[in-house]
Amino acid sequence: MSKKLSPPATAQVENPWDESAPVTPEEIIAVAEQVAGIAPKSINAADFDLEGLMTDFPTAKELERFVFDETGVVLNLKGRANKLKYQVAMDVLNGLEIDPKFIGGDNPYIDRTELVPVEELKPVPPRDKTLPDPTYLQNIFVSNSIPHTDFEARMQDKKVSVYFRKYKTGEISYEIVGPVDQRPHGVKLDKYGRERPEVIKWVDPRTGEQVVVREDGTLTPQGRKLRALMQSFKVNNSNQWDTWIDREFITLGGNSITDVWDLSK
């Protein structure tokens, strides 16, 4: 019956033909010297060295891509001292910790010069200063049936979402809240001869809250158009403007509620 050996701190290899003595790491090194004529530094020697990396990957980009393929780690090696960047790459490949400042953020296979630039999204226009404090809000109506402000979107029968607000002081406002979309503009060829957009621009109809009916009851130019449109949307014998937007709320006193037939009160 074979003798059960407890594995020591240093890994050992059992000889299947001689169970009396395990093979030591020193013996493995001696055999390697005889067979290959090369003396390995250690049985745990690193798989990668500076010479090999410098020979196979002459540029920082190639080196970053190789490290990414092997380890999934993104490195930022451009502009680093030559020996330093190869040392950092070798440490990562050999499983050693490196300074976080060498860690990159972008996939090394992405060529940023070939990315389509995206126009910056502008902030929402400010709220009209002539409008009363929001605490004076009386009622609100949301419409998703109003044609888009952008010509191309309007030709595709797209709509915008509009909030109509009426205040207790009489003002009425509108605010387009979306949708916000992206649209490619221009055409150019990339380095592979493929067509791509020159830039991605935002189709942003947002207006911020703007007045359409002033406190004195007069309408702004935009207000006249919006009122005409909303009056074209029928609600029974009335329309959306009169029914849902420019609503009138009557407050009854306690005596009126008690006796609704007493017209003297």
mmCIF file of C-alpha atoms in Angstrom:
data_model
loop_
_atom_site.group_PDB
_atom_site.id
_atom_site.type_symbol
_atom_site.label_atom_id
_atom_site.label_comp_id
_atom_site.label_asym_id
_atom_site.label_seq_id
_atom_site.Cartn_x
_atom_site.Cartn_y
_atom_site.Cartn_z
ATOM 1 C CA MET A 1 0.000 0.000 0.000
ATOM 2 C CA SER A 2 1.375 3.431 -0.998
ATOM 3 C CA LYS A 3 2.546 5.782 1.689
ATOM 4 C CA LYS A 4 0.407 8.971 1.943
ATOM 5 C CA LEU A 5 2.615 12.061 1.809
ATOM 6 C CA SER A 6 1.526 15.369 3.317
ATOM 7 C CA PRO A 7 2.263 18.253 0.840
ATOM 8 C CA PRO A 8 4.979 20.537 2.289
ATOM 9 C CA ALA A 9 5.052 24.331 2.005
ATOM 10 C CA THR A 10 7.026 24.023 -1.252
ATOM 11 C CA ALA A 11 5.185 22.086 -3.977
ATOM 12 C CA GLN A 12 6.723 18.611 -4.596
ATOM 13 C CA VAL A 13 6.390 16.141 -7.439
ATOM 14 C CA GLU A 14 5.916 12.441 -6.654
ATOM 15 C CA ASN A 15 7.960 9.896 -8.631
ATOM 16 C CA PRO A 16 5.516 7.181 -9.726
ATOM 17 C CA TRP A 17 8.367 4.601 -9.937
ATOM 18 C CA ASP A 18 9.908 5.282 -6.533
ATOM 19 C CA GLU A 19 7.569 6.045 -3.680
ATOM 20 C CA SER A 20 10.297 6.162 -1.103
ATOM 21 C CA ALA A 21 11.620 9.640 -1.976
ATOM 22 C CA PRO A 22 9.783 12.655 -3.442
ATOM 23 C CA VAL A 23 11.392 14.735 -6.195
ATOM 24 C CA THR A 24 12.694 18.064 -4.927
ATOM 25 C CA PRO A 25 12.576 21.416 -6.777
ATOM 26 C CA GLU A 26 16.381 21.353 -6.978
ATOM 27 C CA GLU A 27 16.239 18.081 -8.863
ATOM 28 C CA ILE A 28 13.751 19.552 -11.329
ATOM 29 C CA ILE A 29 16.131 22.443 -12.004
ATOM 30 C CA ALA A 30 19.048 20.026 -12.498
ATOM 31 C CA VAL A 31 17.081 17.996 -15.071
ATOM 32 C CA ALA A 32 16.092 21.166 -16.899
ATOM 33 C CA GLU A 33 19.753 22.176 -17.128
ATOM 34 C CA GLN A 34 20.695 18.835 -18.615
ATOM 35 C CA VAL A 35 17.870 18.666 -21.130
ATOM 36 C CA ALA A 36 17.717 22.287 -22.317
ATOM 37 C CA GLY A 37 21.150 23.499 -21.438
ATOM 38 C CA ILE A 38 19.511 26.493 -19.761
ATOM 39 C CA ALA A 39 19.450 27.003 -16.033
ATOM 40 C CA PRO A 40 15.984 28.266 -15.038
ATOM 41 C CA LYS A 41 16.018 30.859 -12.277
ATOM 42 C CA SER A 42 13.179 29.154 -10.416
ATOM 43 C CA ILE A 43 10.287 26.810 -11.012
ATOM 44 C CA ASN A 44 8.050 29.861 -10.358
ATOM 45 C CA ALA A 45 9.915 32.189 -12.736
ATOM 46 C CA ALA A 46 7.850 34.986 -14.332
ATOM 47 C CA ASP A 47 6.306 34.228 -17.721
ATOM 48 C CA PHE A 48 7.100 37.667 -19.172
ATOM 49 C CA ASP A 49 10.279 39.744 -19.236
ATOM 50 C CA LEU A 50 11.295 43.188 -20.454
ATOM 51 C CA GLU A 51 13.279 41.964 -23.437
ATOM 52 C CA GLY A 52 10.428 39.912 -24.804
ATOM 53 C CA LEU A 53 7.879 42.698 -24.398
ATOM 54 C CA MET A 54 10.146 45.325 -25.953
ATOM 55 C CA THR A 55 10.833 43.075 -28.919
ATOM 56 C CA ASP A 56 7.239 42.039 -29.622
ATOM 57 C CA PHE A 57 5.432 45.304 -28.793
ATOM 58 C CA PRO A 58 7.410 48.367 -29.940
ATOM 59 C CA THR A 59 4.630 50.909 -29.331
ATOM 60 C CA ALA A 60 2.624 51.848 -26.243
ATOM 61 C CA LYS A 61 -0.657 51.121 -28.055
ATOM 62 C CA GLU A 62 0.409 47.589 -28.996
ATOM 63 C CA LEU A 63 1.639 47.000 -25.467
ATOM 64 C CA GLU A 64 -1.617 48.263 -23.941
ATOM 65 C CA ARG A 65 -3.646 46.018 -26.229
ATOM 66 C CA PHE A 66 -1.569 42.937 -25.374
ATOM 67 C CA VAL A 67 -1.909 43.557 -21.646
ATOM 68 C CA PHE A 68 -5.660 44.105 -22.093
ATOM 69 C CA ASP A 69 -6.015 40.837 -24.046
ATOM 70 C CA GLU A 70 -4.045 38.873 -21.441
ATOM 71 C CA THR A 71 -5.388 40.370 -18.227
ATOM 72 C CA GLY A 72 -8.362 42.636 -18.984
ATOM 73 C CA VAL A 73 -6.478 45.520 -17.350
ATOM 74 C CA VAL A 74 -6.518 48.867 -19.168
ATOM 75 C CA LEU A 75 -3.205 50.703 -18.897
ATOM 76 C CA ASN A 76 -2.297 54.309 -19.648
ATOM 77 C CA LEU A 77 1.267 54.069 -20.964
ATOM 78 C CA LYS A 78 1.469 56.765 -23.628
ATOM 79 C CA GLY A 79 4.204 59.298 -22.945
ATOM 80 C CA ARG A 80 5.743 57.236 -20.137
ATOM 81 C CA ALA A 81 9.482 56.616 -19.968
ATOM 82 C CA ASN A 82 10.307 53.648 -22.180
ATOM 83 C CA LYS A 83 11.644 51.333 -19.483
ATOM 84 C CA LEU A 84 8.931 52.404 -17.062
ATOM 85 C CA LYS A 85 6.016 51.497 -19.335
ATOM 86 C CA TYR A 86 7.488 48.057 -20.097
ATOM 87 C CA GLN A 87 8.148 47.474 -16.401
ATOM 88 C CA VAL A 88 4.532 48.395 -15.552
ATOM 89 C CA ALA A 89 3.191 46.123 -18.289
ATOM 90 C CA MET A 90 5.430 43.248 -17.168
ATOM 91 C CA ASP A 91 4.294 43.645 -13.551
ATOM 92 C CA VAL A 92 0.624 43.471 -14.568
ATOM 93 C CA LEU A 93 1.246 40.435 -16.779
ATOM 94 C CA ASN A 94 3.065 38.709 -13.937
ATOM 95 C CA GLY A 95 0.254 39.419 -11.487
ATOM 96 C CA LEU A 96 1.929 42.150 -9.441
ATOM 97 C CA GLU A 97 0.283 45.271 -8.034
ATOM 98 C CA ILE A 98 0.965 48.568 -9.811
ATOM 99 C CA ASP A 99 0.433 52.238 -9.014
ATOM 100 C CA PRO A 100 -3.209 53.217 -9.794
ATOM 101 C CA LYS A 101 -1.936 56.191 -11.810
ATOM 102 C CA PHE A 102 -0.999 53.775 -14.593
ATOM 103 C CA ILE A 103 -4.563 52.442 -14.886
ATOM 104 C CA GLY A 104 -6.440 53.785 -17.921
ATOM 105 C CA GLY A 105 -10.139 54.163 -18.585
ATOM 106 C CA ASP A 106 -10.705 53.557 -22.302
ATOM 107 C CA ASN A 107 -10.580 50.274 -24.163
ATOM 108 C CA PRO A 108 -7.201 50.328 -25.990
ATOM 109 C CA TYR A 109 -8.839 49.047 -29.162
ATOM 110 C CA ILE A 110 -10.996 52.169 -29.423
ATOM 111 C CA ASP A 111 -9.434 54.842 -31.606
ATOM 112 C CA ARG A 112 -10.754 58.100 -30.178
ATOM 113 C CA THR A 113 -9.878 59.950 -33.372
ATOM 114 C CA GLU A 114 -12.446 57.791 -35.148
ATOM 115 C CA LEU A 115 -15.227 58.351 -32.616
ATOM 116 C CA VAL A 116 -18.126 60.504 -33.800
ATOM 117 C CA PRO A 117 -18.187 63.662 -31.666
ATOM 118 C CA VAL A 118 -21.412 64.406 -29.811
ATOM 119 C CA GLU A 119 -22.601 67.981 -29.463
ATOM 120 C CA GLU A 120 -22.980 69.183 -25.884
ATOM 121 C CA LEU A 121 -26.566 69.214 -24.637
ATOM 122 C CA LYS A 122 -27.625 72.747 -23.799
ATOM 123 C CA PRO A 123 -29.286 73.507 -20.452
ATOM 124 C CA VAL A 124 -33.037 74.061 -20.207
ATOM 125 C CA PRO A 125 -33.956 77.736 -20.790
ATOM 126 C CA PRO A 126 -34.806 79.631 -17.577
ATOM 127 C CA ARG A 127 -38.342 80.066 -16.289
ATOM 128 C CA ASP A 128 -40.097 83.279 -17.334
ATOM 129 C CA LYS A 129 -39.483 85.835 -14.586
ATOM 130 C CA THR A 130 -42.938 87.396 -15.021
ATOM 131 C CA LEU A 131 -44.666 84.215 -13.857
ATOM 132 C CA PRO A 132 -45.908 84.055 -10.250
ATOM 133 C CA ASP A 133 -44.451 81.833 -7.578
ATOM 134 C CA PRO A 134 -45.158 78.102 -8.228
ATOM 135 C CA THR A 135 -47.124 77.958 -4.974
ATOM 136 C CA TYR A 136 -49.879 79.926 -6.749
ATOM 137 C CA LEU A 137 -50.466 77.050 -9.168
ATOM 138 C CA GLN A 138 -54.179 76.362 -9.721
ATOM 139 C CA ASN A 139 -54.288 73.546 -12.273
ATOM 140 C CA ILE A 140 -52.054 71.751 -14.750
ATOM 141 C CA PHE A 141 -52.768 69.963 -18.023
ATOM 142 C CA VAL A 142 -50.361 67.768 -19.999
ATOM 143 C CA SER A 143 -50.711 67.322 -23.752
ATOM 144 C CA ASN A 144 -48.795 64.803 -25.869
ATOM 145 C CA SER A 145 -50.604 65.719 -29.088
ATOM 146 C CA ILE A 146 -48.817 68.927 -30.092
ATOM 147 C CA PRO A 147 -46.611 68.741 -33.236
ATOM 148 C CA HIS A 148 -42.853 68.758 -32.723
ATOM 149 C CA THR A 149 -40.954 72.058 -32.908
ATOM 150 C CA ASP A 150 -38.281 70.510 -35.194
ATOM 151 C CA PHE A 151 -39.150 70.426 -38.912
ATOM 152 C CA GLU A 152 -37.746 66.949 -39.653
ATOM 153 C CA ALA A 153 -39.394 65.474 -36.571
ATOM 154 C CA ARG A 154 -42.657 67.180 -37.500
ATOM 155 C CA MET A 155 -42.490 65.628 -40.996
ATOM 156 C CA GLN A 156 -42.281 62.246 -39.240
ATOM 157 C CA ASP A 157 -45.434 63.146 -37.295
ATOM 158 C CA LYS A 158 -43.577 63.264 -33.991
ATOM 159 C CA LYS A 159 -45.094 65.109 -31.034
ATOM 160 C CA VAL A 160 -43.821 66.945 -27.982
ATOM 161 C CA SER A 161 -44.952 66.785 -24.381
ATOM 162 C CA VAL A 162 -46.285 70.143 -23.189
ATOM 163 C CA TYR A 163 -47.260 71.169 -19.669
ATOM 164 C CA PHE A 164 -49.865 73.925 -19.416
ATOM 165 C CA ARG A 165 -50.129 75.593 -16.027
ATOM 166 C CA LYS A 166 -52.719 78.100 -14.842
ATOM 167 C CA TYR A 167 -52.127 80.213 -11.755
ATOM 168 C CA LYS A 168 -54.591 81.676 -9.295
ATOM 169 C CA THR A 169 -53.468 85.156 -10.393
ATOM 170 C CA GLY A 170 -54.684 84.469 -13.964
ATOM 171 C CA GLU A 171 -51.445 83.733 -15.805
ATOM 172 C CA ILE A 172 -51.159 80.640 -18.006
ATOM 173 C CA SER A 173 -47.847 79.138 -19.020
ATOM 174 C CA TYR A 174 -46.574 76.367 -21.258
ATOM 175 C CA GLU A 175 -43.436 74.238 -21.051
ATOM 176 C CA ILE A 176 -42.148 71.694 -23.557
ATOM 177 C CA VAL A 177 -40.383 68.973 -21.561
ATOM 178 C CA GLY A 178 -39.337 66.580 -24.352
ATOM 179 C CA PRO A 179 -38.546 64.226 -25.902
ATOM 180 C CA VAL A 180 -34.807 64.863 -26.326
ATOM 181 C CA ASP A 181 -33.220 62.884 -29.180
ATOM 182 C CA GLN A 182 -29.933 62.647 -31.072
ATOM 183 C CA ARG A 183 -29.493 63.071 -34.830
ATOM 184 C CA PRO A 184 -26.392 62.492 -37.025
ATOM 185 C CA HIS A 185 -25.223 65.431 -39.157
ATOM 186 C CA GLY A 186 -22.881 65.401 -42.138
ATOM 187 C CA VAL A 187 -20.983 62.498 -43.696
ATOM 188 C CA LYS A 188 -17.259 61.707 -43.762
ATOM 189 C CA LEU A 189 -15.102 58.681 -44.513
ATOM 190 C CA ASP A 190 -13.142 56.955 -41.749
ATOM 191 C CA LYS A 191 -9.695 55.430 -42.268
ATOM 192 C CA TYR A 192 -11.333 52.236 -43.541
ATOM 193 C CA GLY A 193 -13.292 54.097 -46.204
ATOM 194 C CA ARG A 194 -16.614 53.699 -44.438
ATOM 195 C CA GLU A 195 -19.116 56.535 -44.209
ATOM 196 C CA ARG A 196 -19.900 57.921 -40.772
ATOM 197 C CA PRO A 197 -21.513 61.107 -39.410
ATOM 198 C CA GLU A 198 -19.369 64.172 -38.831
ATOM 199 C CA VAL A 199 -21.146 64.994 -35.600
ATOM 200 C CA ILE A 200 -24.131 63.921 -33.494
ATOM 201 C CA LYS A 201 -26.417 66.822 -32.603
ATOM 202 C CA TRP A 202 -29.257 67.035 -30.115
ATOM 203 C CA VAL A 203 -32.850 67.576 -31.132
ATOM 204 C CA ASP A 204 -33.913 69.396 -27.982
ATOM 205 C CA PRO A 205 -37.368 71.023 -27.942
ATOM 206 C CA ARG A 206 -37.310 71.916 -24.238
ATOM 207 C CA THR A 207 -38.374 75.515 -23.569
ATOM 208 C CA GLY A 208 -38.495 76.018 -19.844
ATOM 209 C CA GLU A 209 -41.738 77.446 -18.450
ATOM 210 C CA GLN A 210 -42.897 80.451 -20.516
ATOM 211 C CA VAL A 211 -45.958 82.699 -20.238
ATOM 212 C CA VAL A 212 -48.762 82.486 -22.821
ATOM 213 C CA VAL A 213 -51.507 84.413 -20.993
ATOM 214 C CA ARG A 214 -50.500 87.433 -18.947
ATOM 215 C CA GLU A 215 -52.080 88.542 -15.676
ATOM 216 C CA ASP A 216 -54.243 91.098 -17.536
ATOM 217 C CA GLY A 217 -55.623 88.343 -19.790
ATOM 218 C CA THR A 218 -53.696 89.264 -22.944
ATOM 219 C CA LEU A 219 -51.959 86.532 -24.909
ATOM 220 C CA THR A 220 -48.370 86.428 -26.120
ATOM 221 C CA PRO A 221 -47.782 85.690 -29.843
ATOM 222 C CA GLN A 222 -46.961 82.090 -28.944
ATOM 223 C CA GLY A 223 -49.990 82.007 -26.685
ATOM 224 C CA ARG A 224 -52.357 82.911 -29.539
ATOM 225 C CA LYS A 225 -51.070 80.012 -31.633
ATOM 226 C CA LEU A 226 -51.197 77.505 -28.805
ATOM 227 C CA ARG A 227 -54.699 78.547 -27.766
ATOM 228 C CA ALA A 228 -55.948 78.192 -31.365
ATOM 229 C CA LEU A 229 -54.390 74.725 -31.596
ATOM 230 C CA MET A 230 -55.788 73.535 -28.275
ATOM 231 C CA GLN A 231 -59.237 74.901 -29.146
ATOM 232 C CA SER A 232 -59.169 72.698 -32.260
ATOM 233 C CA PHE A 233 -59.056 69.611 -30.009
ATOM 234 C CA LYS A 234 -62.691 69.025 -29.106
ATOM 235 C CA VAL A 235 -64.017 67.822 -25.741
ATOM 236 C CA ASN A 236 -67.744 67.091 -26.041
ATOM 237 C CA ASN A 237 -69.287 70.465 -26.900
ATOM 238 C CA SER A 238 -66.186 72.394 -25.845
ATOM 239 C CA ASN A 239 -62.430 72.126 -26.414
ATOM 240 C CA GLN A 240 -59.250 71.295 -24.488
ATOM 241 C CA TRP A 241 -58.252 74.922 -23.940
ATOM 242 C CA ASP A 242 -61.505 75.979 -22.279
ATOM 243 C CA THR A 243 -62.102 72.658 -20.543
ATOM 244 C CA TRP A 244 -58.681 71.701 -19.210
ATOM 245 C CA ILE A 245 -56.321 74.699 -19.477
ATOM 246 C CA ASP A 246 -58.136 78.019 -18.945
ATOM 247 C CA ARG A 247 -60.371 76.651 -16.200
ATOM 248 C CA GLU A 248 -62.313 78.676 -13.680
ATOM 249 C CA PHE A 249 -62.700 77.454 -10.117
ATOM 250 C CA ILE A 250 -65.507 78.923 -8.011
ATOM 251 C CA THR A 251 -65.045 79.040 -4.244
ATOM 252 C CA LEU A 252 -68.243 78.768 -2.247
ATOM 253 C CA GLY A 253 -68.622 80.155 1.275
ATOM 254 C CA GLY A 254 -69.938 78.065 4.145
ATOM 255 C CA ASN A 255 -73.458 79.619 4.012
ATOM 256 C CA SER A 256 -73.728 78.958 0.280
ATOM 257 C CA ILE A 257 -72.920 75.304 0.771
ATOM 258 C CA THR A 258 -75.480 75.030 3.586
ATOM 259 C CA ASP A 259 -78.311 76.518 1.508
ATOM 260 C CA VAL A 260 -77.551 76.384 -2.194
ATOM 261 C CA TRP A 261 -81.055 77.784 -2.992
ATOM 262 C CA ASP A 262 -80.575 81.003 -1.071
ATOM 263 C CA LEU A 263 -79.393 83.397 -3.793
ATOM 264 C CA SER A 264 -79.143 86.326 -1.389
ATOM 265 C CA LYS A 265 -75.963 84.983 0.103
#
